[in-house]
Coordinates of C-alpha atoms in Angstrom, one line a residue:
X154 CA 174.6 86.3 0.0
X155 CA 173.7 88.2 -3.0
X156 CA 173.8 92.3 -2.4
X157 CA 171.4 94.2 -4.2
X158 CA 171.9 98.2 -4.9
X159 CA 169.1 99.3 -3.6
X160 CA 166.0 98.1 -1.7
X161 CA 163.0 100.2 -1.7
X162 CA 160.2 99.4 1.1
X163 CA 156.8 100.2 0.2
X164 CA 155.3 100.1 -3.2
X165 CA 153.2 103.0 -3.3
X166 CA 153.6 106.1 -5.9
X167 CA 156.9 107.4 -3.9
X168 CA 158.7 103.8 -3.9
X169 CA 157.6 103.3 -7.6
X170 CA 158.9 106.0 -8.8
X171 CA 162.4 105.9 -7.1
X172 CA 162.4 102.1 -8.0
X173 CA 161.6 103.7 -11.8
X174 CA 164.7 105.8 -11.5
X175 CA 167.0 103.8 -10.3
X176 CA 166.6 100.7 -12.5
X177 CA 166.7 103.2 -15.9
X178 CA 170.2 104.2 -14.2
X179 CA 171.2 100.6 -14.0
X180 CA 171.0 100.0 -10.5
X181 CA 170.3 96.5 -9.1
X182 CA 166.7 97.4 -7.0
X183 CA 164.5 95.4 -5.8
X184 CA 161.1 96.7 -4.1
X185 CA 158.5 94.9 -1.7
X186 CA 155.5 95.6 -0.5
X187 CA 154.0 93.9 2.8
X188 CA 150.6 93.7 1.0
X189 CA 149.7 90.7 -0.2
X190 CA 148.0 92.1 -3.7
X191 CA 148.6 95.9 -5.5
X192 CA 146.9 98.1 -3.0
X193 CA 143.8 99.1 -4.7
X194 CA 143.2 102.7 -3.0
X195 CA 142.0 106.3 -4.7
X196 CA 142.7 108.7 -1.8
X197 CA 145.3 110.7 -3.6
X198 CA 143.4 112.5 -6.6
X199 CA 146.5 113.0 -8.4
X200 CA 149.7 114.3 -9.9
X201 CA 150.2 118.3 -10.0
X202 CA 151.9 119.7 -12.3
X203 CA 155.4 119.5 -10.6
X204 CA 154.6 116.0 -10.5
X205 CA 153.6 115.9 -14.2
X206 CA 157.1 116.7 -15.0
X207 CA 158.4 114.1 -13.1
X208 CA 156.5 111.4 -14.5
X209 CA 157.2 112.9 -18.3
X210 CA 160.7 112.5 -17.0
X211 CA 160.5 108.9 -16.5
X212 CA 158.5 108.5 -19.9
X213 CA 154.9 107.7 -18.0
X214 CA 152.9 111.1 -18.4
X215 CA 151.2 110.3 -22.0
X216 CA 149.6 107.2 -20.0
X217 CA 148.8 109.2 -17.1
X218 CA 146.7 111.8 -19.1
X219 CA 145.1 109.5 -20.8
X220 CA 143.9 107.1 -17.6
X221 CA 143.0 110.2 -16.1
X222 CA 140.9 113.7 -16.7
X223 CA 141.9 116.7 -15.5
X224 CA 140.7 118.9 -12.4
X225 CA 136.7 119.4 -12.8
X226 CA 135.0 122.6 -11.9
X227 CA 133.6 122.6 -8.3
X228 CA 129.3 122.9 -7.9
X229 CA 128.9 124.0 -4.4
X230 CA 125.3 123.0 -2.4
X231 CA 123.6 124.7 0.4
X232 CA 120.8 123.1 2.1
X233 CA 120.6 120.7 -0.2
X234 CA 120.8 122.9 -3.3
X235 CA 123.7 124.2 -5.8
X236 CA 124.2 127.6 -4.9
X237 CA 128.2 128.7 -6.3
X238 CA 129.6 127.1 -9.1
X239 CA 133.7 127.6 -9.6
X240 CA 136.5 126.5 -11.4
X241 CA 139.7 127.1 -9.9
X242 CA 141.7 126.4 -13.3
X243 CA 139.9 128.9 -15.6
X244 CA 142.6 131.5 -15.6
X245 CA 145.6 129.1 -15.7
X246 CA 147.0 128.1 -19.0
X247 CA 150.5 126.5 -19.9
X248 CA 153.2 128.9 -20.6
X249 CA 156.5 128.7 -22.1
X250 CA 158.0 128.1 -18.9
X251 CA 156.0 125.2 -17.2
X252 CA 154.1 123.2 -19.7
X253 CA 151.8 121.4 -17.0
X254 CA 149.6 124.5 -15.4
X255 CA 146.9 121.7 -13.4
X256 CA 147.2 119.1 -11.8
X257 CA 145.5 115.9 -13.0
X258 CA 142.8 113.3 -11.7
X259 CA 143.8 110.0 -11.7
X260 CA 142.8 106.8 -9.0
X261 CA 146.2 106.1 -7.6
X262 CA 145.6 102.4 -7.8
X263 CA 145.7 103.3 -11.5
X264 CA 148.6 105.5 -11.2
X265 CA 150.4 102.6 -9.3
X266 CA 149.7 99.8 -12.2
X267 CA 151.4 102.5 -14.6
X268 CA 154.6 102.7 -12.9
X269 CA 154.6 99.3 -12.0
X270 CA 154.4 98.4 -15.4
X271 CA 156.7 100.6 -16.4
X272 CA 159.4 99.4 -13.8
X273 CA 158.4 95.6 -15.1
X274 CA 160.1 97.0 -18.9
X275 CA 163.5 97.1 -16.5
X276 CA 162.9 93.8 -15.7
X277 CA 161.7 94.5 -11.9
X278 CA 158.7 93.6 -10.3
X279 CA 157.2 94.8 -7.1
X280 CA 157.7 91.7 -4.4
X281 CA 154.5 91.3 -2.5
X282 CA 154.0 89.7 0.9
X283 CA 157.1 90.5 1.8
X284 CA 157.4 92.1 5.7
X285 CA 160.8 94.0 6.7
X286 CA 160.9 92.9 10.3
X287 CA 164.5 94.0 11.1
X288 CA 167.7 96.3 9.6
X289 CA 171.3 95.6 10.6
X290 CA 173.8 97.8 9.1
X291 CA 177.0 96.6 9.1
X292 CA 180.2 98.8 9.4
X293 CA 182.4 100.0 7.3
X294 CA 185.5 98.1 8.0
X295 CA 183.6 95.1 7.6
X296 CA 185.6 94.6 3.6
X297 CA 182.8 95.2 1.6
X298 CA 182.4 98.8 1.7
X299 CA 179.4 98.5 4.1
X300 CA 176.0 97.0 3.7
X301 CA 172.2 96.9 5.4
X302 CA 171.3 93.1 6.6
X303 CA 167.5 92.9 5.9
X304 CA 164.9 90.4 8.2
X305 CA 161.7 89.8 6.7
X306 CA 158.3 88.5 8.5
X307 CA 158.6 85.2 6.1
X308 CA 161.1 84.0 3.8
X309 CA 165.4 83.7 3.4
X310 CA 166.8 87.4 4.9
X311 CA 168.3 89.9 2.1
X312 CA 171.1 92.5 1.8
X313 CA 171.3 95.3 0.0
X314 CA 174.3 98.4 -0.1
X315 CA 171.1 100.8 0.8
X316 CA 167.8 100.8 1.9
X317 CA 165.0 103.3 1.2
X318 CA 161.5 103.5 3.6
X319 CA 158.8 104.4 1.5
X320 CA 156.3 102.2 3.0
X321 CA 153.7 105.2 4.6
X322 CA 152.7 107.2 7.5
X323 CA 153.1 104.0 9.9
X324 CA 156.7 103.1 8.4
X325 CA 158.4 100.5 9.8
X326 CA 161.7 101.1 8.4
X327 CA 161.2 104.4 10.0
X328 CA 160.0 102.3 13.8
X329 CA 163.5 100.0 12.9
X330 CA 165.3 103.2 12.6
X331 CA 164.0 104.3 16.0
X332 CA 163.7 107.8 14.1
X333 CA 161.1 110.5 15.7
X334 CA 157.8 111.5 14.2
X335 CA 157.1 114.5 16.2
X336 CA 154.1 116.5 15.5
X337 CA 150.2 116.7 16.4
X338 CA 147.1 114.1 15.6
X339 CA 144.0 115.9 15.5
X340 CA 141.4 113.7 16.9
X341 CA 138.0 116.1 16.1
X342 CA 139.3 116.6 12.9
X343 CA 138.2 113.9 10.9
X344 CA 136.8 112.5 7.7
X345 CA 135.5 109.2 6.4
X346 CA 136.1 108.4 2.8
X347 CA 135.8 105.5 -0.1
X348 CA 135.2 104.6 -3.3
X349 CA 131.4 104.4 -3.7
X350 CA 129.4 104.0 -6.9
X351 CA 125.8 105.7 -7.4
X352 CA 122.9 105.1 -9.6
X353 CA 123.7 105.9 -13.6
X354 CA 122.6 109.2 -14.2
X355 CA 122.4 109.9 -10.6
X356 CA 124.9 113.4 -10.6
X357 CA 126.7 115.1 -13.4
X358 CA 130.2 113.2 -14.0
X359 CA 131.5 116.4 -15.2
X360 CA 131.4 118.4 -12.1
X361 CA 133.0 118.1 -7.9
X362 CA 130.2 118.3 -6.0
X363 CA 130.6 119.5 -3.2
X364 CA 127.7 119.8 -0.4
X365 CA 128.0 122.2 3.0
X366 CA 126.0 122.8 6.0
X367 CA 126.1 123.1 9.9
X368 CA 126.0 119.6 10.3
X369 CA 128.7 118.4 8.2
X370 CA 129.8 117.9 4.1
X371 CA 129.9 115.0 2.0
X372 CA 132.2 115.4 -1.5
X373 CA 131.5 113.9 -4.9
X374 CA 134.2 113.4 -7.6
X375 CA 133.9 111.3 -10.0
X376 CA 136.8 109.0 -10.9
X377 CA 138.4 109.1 -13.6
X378 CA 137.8 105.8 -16.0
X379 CA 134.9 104.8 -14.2
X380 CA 131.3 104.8 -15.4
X381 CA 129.5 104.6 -11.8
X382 CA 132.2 105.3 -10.1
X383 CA 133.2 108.3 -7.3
X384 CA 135.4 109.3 -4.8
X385 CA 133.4 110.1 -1.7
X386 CA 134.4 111.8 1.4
X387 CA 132.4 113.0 4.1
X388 CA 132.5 114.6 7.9
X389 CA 131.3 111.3 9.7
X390 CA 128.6 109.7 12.2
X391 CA 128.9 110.5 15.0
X392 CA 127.6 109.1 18.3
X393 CA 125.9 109.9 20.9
X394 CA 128.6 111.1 23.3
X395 CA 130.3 113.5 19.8
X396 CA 132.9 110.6 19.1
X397 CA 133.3 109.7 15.4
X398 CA 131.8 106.4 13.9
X399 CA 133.7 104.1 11.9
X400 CA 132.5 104.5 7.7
X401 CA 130.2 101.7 6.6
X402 CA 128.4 101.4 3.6
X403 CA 125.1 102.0 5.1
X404 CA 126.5 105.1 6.6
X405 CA 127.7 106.7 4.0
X406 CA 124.1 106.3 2.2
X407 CA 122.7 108.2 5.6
X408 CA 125.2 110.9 5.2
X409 CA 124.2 111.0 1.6
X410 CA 120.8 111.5 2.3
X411 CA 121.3 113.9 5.0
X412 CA 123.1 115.9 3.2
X413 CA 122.1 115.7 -0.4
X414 CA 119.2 115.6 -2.3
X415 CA 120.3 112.3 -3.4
X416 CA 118.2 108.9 -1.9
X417 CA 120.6 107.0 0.3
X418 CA 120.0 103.7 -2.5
X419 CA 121.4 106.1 -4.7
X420 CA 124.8 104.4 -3.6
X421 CA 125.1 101.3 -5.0
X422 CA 128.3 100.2 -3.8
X423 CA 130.6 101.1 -1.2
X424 CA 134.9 99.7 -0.8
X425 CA 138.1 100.8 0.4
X426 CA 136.4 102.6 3.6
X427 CA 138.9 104.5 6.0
X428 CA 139.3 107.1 8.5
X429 CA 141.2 110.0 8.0
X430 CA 142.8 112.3 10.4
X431 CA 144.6 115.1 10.3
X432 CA 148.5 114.5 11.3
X433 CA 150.8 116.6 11.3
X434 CA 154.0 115.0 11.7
X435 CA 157.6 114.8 10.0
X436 CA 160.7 112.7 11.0
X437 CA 163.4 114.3 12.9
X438 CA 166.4 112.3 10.2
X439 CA 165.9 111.6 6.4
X440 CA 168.9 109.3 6.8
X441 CA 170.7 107.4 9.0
X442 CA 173.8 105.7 7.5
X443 CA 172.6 103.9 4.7
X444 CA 168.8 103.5 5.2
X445 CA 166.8 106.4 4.2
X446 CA 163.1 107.8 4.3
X447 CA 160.6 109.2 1.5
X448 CA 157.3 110.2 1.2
X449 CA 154.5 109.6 4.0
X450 CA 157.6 107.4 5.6
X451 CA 158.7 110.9 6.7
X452 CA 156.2 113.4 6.6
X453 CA 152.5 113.5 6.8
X454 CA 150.4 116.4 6.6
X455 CA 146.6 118.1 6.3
X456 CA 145.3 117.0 3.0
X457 CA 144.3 120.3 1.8
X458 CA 145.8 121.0 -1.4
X459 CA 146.6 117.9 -2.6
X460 CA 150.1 117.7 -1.7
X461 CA 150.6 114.2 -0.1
X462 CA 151.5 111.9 -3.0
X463 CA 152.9 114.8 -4.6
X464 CA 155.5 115.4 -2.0
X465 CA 156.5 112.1 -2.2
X466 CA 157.0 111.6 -5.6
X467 CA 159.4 115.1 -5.6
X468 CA 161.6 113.5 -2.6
X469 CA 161.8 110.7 -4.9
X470 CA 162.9 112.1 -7.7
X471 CA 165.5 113.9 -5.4
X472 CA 166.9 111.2 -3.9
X473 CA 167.2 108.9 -7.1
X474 CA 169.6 110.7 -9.1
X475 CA 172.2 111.1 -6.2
X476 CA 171.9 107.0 -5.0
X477 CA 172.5 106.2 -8.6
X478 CA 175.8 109.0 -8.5
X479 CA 176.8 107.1 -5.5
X480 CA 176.2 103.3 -6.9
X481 CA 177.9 104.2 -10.3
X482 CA 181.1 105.8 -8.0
X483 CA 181.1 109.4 -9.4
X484 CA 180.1 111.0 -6.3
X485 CA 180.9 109.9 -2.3
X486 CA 178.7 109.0 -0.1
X487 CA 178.5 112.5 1.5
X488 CA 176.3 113.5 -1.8
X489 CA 173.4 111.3 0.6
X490 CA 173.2 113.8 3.0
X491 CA 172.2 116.5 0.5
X492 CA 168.8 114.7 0.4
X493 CA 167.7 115.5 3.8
X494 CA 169.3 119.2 3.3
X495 CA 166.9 119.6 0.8
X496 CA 164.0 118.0 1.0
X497 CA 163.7 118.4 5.1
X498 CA 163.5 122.1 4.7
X499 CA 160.5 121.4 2.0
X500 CA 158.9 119.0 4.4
X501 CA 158.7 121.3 7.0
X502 CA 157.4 124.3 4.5
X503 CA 154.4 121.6 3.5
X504 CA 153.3 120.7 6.8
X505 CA 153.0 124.9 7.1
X506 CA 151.6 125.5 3.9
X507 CA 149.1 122.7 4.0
X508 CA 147.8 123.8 7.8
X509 CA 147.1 127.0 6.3
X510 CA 145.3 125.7 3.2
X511 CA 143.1 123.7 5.9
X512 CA 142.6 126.2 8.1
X513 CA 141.5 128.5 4.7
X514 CA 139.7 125.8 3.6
X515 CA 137.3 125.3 6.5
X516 CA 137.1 129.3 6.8
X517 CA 135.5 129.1 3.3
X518 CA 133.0 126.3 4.0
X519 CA 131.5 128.4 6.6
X520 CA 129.7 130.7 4.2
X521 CA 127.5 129.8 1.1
X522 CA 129.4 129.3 -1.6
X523 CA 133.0 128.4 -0.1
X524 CA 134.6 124.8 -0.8
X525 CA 137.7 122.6 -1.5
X526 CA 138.9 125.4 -4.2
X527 CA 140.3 127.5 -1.3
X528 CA 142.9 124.9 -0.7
X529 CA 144.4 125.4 -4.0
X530 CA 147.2 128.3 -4.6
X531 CA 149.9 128.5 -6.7
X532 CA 152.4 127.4 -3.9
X533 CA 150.2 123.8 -4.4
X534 CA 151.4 123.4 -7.9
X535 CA 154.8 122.7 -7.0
X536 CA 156.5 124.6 -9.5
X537 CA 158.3 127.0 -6.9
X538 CA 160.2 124.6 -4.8
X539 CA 163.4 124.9 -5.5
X540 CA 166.8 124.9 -2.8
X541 CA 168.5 127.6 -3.1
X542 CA 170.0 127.7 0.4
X543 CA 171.4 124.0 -1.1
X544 CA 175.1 122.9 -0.7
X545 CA 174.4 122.0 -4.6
X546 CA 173.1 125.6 -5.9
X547 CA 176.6 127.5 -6.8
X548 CA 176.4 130.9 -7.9
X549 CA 177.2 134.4 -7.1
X550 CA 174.3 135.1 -4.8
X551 CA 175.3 138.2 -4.9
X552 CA 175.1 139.1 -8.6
X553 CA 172.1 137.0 -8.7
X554 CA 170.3 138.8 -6.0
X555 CA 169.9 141.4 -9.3
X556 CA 169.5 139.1 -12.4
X557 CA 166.6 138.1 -14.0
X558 CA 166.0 134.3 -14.9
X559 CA 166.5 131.4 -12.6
X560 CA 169.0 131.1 -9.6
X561 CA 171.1 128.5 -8.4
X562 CA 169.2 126.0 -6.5
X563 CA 165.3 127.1 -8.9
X564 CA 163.2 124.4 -10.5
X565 CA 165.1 124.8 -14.2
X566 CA 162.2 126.2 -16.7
X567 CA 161.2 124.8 -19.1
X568 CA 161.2 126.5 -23.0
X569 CA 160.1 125.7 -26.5
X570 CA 162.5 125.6 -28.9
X571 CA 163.7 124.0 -32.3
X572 CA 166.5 121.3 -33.0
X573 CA 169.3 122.8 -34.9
X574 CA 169.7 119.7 -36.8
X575 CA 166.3 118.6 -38.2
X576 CA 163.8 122.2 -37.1
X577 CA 161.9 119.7 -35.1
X578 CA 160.1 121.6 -32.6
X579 CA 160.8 120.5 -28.9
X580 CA 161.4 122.0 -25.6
X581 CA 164.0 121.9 -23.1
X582 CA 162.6 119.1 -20.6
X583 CA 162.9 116.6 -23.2
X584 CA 166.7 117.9 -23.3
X585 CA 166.7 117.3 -19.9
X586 CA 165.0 113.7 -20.0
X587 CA 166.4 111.2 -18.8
X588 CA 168.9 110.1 -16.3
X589 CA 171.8 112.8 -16.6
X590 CA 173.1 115.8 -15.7
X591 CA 172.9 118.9 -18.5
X592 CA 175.1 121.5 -19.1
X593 CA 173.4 124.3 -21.1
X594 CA 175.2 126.8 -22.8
X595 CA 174.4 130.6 -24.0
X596 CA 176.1 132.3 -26.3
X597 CA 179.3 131.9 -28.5
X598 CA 181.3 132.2 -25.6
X599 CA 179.9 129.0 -23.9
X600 CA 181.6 126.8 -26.6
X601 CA 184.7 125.6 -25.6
X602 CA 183.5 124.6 -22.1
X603 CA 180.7 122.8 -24.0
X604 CA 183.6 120.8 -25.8
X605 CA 185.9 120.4 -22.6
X606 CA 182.7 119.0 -20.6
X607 CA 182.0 116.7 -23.3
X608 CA 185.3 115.5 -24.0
X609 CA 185.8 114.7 -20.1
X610 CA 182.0 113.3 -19.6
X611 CA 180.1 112.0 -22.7
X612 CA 180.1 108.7 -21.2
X613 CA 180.1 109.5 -17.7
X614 CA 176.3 111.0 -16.6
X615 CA 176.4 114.6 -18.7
X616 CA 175.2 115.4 -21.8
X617 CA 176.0 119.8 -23.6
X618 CA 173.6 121.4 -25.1
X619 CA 174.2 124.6 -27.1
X620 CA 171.4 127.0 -27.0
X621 CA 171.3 128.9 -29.7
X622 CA 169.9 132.8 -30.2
X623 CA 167.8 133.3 -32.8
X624 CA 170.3 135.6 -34.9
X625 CA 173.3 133.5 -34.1
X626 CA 174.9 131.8 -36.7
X627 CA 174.8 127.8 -36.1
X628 CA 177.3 127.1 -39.2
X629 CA 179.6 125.6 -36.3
X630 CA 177.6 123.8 -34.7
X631 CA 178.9 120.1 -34.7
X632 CA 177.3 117.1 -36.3
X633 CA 175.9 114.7 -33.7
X634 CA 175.9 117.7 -31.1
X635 CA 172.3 118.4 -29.1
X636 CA 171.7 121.7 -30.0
X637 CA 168.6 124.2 -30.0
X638 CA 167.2 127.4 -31.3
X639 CA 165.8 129.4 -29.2
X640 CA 164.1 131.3 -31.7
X641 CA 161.2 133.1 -29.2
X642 CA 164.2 133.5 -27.0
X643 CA 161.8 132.3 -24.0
X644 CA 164.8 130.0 -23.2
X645 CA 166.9 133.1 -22.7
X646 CA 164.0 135.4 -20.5
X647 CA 163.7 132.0 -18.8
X648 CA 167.1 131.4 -17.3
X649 CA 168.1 135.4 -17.5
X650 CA 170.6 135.0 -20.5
X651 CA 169.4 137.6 -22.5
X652 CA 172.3 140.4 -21.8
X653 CA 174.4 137.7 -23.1
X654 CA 173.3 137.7 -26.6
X655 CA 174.8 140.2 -29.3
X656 CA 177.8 141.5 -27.8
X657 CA 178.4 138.9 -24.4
X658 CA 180.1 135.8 -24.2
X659 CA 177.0 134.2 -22.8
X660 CA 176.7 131.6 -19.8
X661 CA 176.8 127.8 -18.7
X662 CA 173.7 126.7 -16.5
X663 CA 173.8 123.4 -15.3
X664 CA 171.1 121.7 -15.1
X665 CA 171.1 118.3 -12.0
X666 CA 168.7 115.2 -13.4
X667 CA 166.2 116.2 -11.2
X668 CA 165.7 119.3 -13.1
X669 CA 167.0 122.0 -10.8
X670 CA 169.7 124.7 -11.5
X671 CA 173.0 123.7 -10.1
X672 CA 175.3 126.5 -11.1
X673 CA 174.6 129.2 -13.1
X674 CA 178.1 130.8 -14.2
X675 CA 180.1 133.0 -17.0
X676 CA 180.6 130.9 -20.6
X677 CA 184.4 131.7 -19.9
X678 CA 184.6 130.1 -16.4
X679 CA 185.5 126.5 -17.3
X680 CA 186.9 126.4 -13.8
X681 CA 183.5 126.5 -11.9
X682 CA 181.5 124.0 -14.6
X683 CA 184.3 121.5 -14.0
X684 CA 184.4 121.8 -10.1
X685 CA 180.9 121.4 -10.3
X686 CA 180.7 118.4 -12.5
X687 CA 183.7 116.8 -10.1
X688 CA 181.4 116.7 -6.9
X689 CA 178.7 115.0 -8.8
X690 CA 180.2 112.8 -11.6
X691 CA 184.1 112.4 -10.4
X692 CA 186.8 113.7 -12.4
X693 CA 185.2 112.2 -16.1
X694 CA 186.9 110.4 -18.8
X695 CA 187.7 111.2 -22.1
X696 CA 185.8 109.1 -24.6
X697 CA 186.0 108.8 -28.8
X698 CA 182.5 109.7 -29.0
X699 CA 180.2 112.2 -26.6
X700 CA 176.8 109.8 -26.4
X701 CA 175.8 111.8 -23.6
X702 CA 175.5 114.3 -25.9
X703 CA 173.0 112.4 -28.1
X704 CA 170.7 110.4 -25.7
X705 CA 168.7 113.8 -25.1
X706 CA 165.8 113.8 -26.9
X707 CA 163.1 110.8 -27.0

């Protein structure tokens, strides 16, 4: 029986975009779906900018922008008429540091067809129909370094080294697993939504309307790509004993016209109809042996603040970089369980920052003028998640606790800058992009272990990049070599390099694929950078040439 690498249930956002990293790494994935057809749904309104930088990662944000629009101001209604407008993005622009300062409105049956097609270009294709109905992991001592036996509803069984459930809130990798989903379903709170055209000219397209009352709310955003088109959510019908009706088509115009000044024929068209509840639940394991859990699969949450796709795609992105170290043999197996060190800890923060969002949110609605933009904060963007309590973020705590710039275990910042060789401007997340580890060095000191890293690991998952001061002399730098100028020095305010420039020998960062500082050390400690690089990519190899020290800018 052929083994695949990986297999990847579910093929929503989260399983896309692992399936996405993986194959660019050169693993052998395969990825089903128990759906017969592409799920065409729109609940998720988007990437935010954490997740923007994933998906410019994996060469997919350029599409994404243009498919989608970005967040609209908010018009607030009260009895029936507009009464607050606001725009919770006015005062955010992007800075040197984190290019992406909104998130962005796209239909996630949209988002979906983009990284689909963009897995297809690795020549994988999203297997539809296709049930798992039972997981066998076999031992270790069985010869073949151990595998996962995989049952399906229909169809010849498969195997596959690993196994990743990404296949939602009612997983059944995760029901296989026998793996706990403790938490609370709150039954009162509840909220019927779907995708519902109205009557050209029927609302402004350019704003998130948003109506209130004592009796309930119904929500108005337009998609995205759509001429008619909306996203509509709404606190449902209810019976006459209080219980919640199901969402038809004909209710949703009545909750229309209750609410709005809008006719109930105003609504033309009404699909993809569900119920949503608010569950707050995580898995008690991200792993067990080799089948693992992402996205919905292992946490759900309150949708306030946007934060459920998101989520997903950052566990993701987490968890493909260290499966492809594992597959390619740099790193053991143990690397695995630094997933669920990481990204549990973040589930369980979500589930708590979320509550609160809802809990804000539905404070706000109370009073004229209050909507959906109280569920928004910084903390929603996703830009400050980092791990610094990580196995994987190495540093002097201690001296950090003092330094300016980004620790061990920090979301690595981003920085414009200019390439040494052609004054092209760029930035460092296109250093960064793509599937390998960066090693980043400041100052003249940081030379020689820029050399010694490439000369062990140009071929082997790392790529140096010299960052160069603006009044440092780049006479020496060497042909072929990625290197920068960081000639605002926001790359050096960024990672809290500056004390290194005139007189200092400077300092390595490294950087993991997933864009988060691994160690942060002195240029002249060559000992640390290579005990680092070991855990993650093996001992190296010397090679002729250092590639990884040219495949670093698209």
């Amino acid at each position: 029986m052929d083994v695949t690498d990986v297999l990847v249930v579910g093929a929503g956002p989260t399983g896309l975009v692992l399936a996405c990293d993986l194959a660019r790494r050169g693993a052998a994935v395969r990825i089903v779906d128990r759906s017969p057809a592409p799920p065409r749904t729109s609940r998720a309104k988007g990437p935010n900018p954490r997740s923007l930088e994933i998906l410019d990662d994996l060469g997919v944000v350029e599409e994404v922008l243009a498919a989608g629009s970005a967040p609209l101001p908010m018009l607030k209604y009260r009895d029936r008429l507009p009464v607050a407008e606001t725009d919770p993005w006015a005062d955010s622009a992007p800075s040197p540091d984190a290019p992406y300062d909104r998130g962005w409105l796209i239909a996630q049956w949209r988002l979906e067809a983009i990284l689909r097609d963009r897995l297809a270009g690795y020549g994988v294709r999203v297997e539809l129909g296709r049930e798992v109905v039972g997981l066998t992991q076999a031992r270790h001592d069985d010869g073949d370094g151990g595998h996962v036996d995989i049952t399906y509803a229909d169809g010849p069984a498969g195997r596959a080294r690993y196994v990743v459930g990404c296949d939602g809130a009612h997983s059944s990798v995760r029901k296989l697993l026998g793996v706990g989903f403790e938490g609370t379903t709150d039954e009162d709170q509840v909220m019927v939504c779907g995708d519902v055209d109205l009557a050209a000219g029927a609302l402004d397209r350019t704003r998130w309307h948003q109506w209130f009352d004592e009796g309930g709310a119904v929500m108005l955003c337009p998609i995205p790509g759509t001429r008619t088109g909306w996203w509509f959510q709404a606190g449902p019908e209810r019976d006459g004993r209080g219980r919640p009706l199901a969402p038809t088509a004909d209710g949703f115009r009545r909750l229309l016209a209750h609410h709005t000044a809008l006719p109930g024929p105003a609504l033309t068209r009404a699909e993809l109809l569900s119920t949503y509840r608010v569950n707050v639940r995580m898995a008690d394991r991200f792993r067990v042996g080799r089948v693992l859990l992402a996205g919905d699969a292992a946490h759900v949450h309150a949708i306030a603040g946007g934060l459920g796709m998101n989520t997903g795609l950052q566990d993701a992105f987490n968890l493909g970089w260290k499966l492809g170290t594992v597959l390619a043999g740099h790193a053991d197996a143990q690397l695995l369980d630094t997933y669920e060190e990481e990204r549990l800890p973040v589930a369980a923060r979500t589930l708590d920052l979320t509550s609160e969002r809802l809990r804000a949110t539905l404070e706000a609605i109370r009073r004229p003028g209050g909507g959906l933009d109280a569920a928004f904060t910084a903390d929603t963007t996703g830009l400050g998640v980092g791990y610094r309590w990580s196995s994987l973020a190495v540093g002097d705590r201690r001296a950090e606790a003092g330094r300016p710039g980004s620790r061990a275990g920090d979301r690595a910042p981003d920085a414009p800058c200019a390439d040494v060789a052609t004054g092209a401007r760029t930035r460092l997340h296109r250093v960064f992009a793509g599937p390998l580890t960066t090693v980043l060095g400041f100052g003249p000191g940081s030379a020689a272990v820029l050399r010694g890293t490439a000369d062990a690991y140009g071929d082997a998952g790392v790529r140096v990049c010299r960052v160069y001061a603006a009044h440092e002399d780049r006479a020496g730098a060497e042909p072929g070599a990625v290197a920068v100028v960081d000639d605002a020095g926001h790359a050096a305010a960024a990672y809290g390099t500056e004390a290194s420039g005139h007189t200092g020998t400077g300092a390595i960062v490294v950087v993991r694929p997933d864009h988060h500082v691994g160690l942060v050390a002195p240029a002249d400690d060559a000992g640390s950078v290579r005990e680092y690089l070991r855990r993650l990519h093996g001992t190296g190899r010397s090679a002729e040439r250092s590639p990884g020290m040219v495949d670093a800018v698209r």
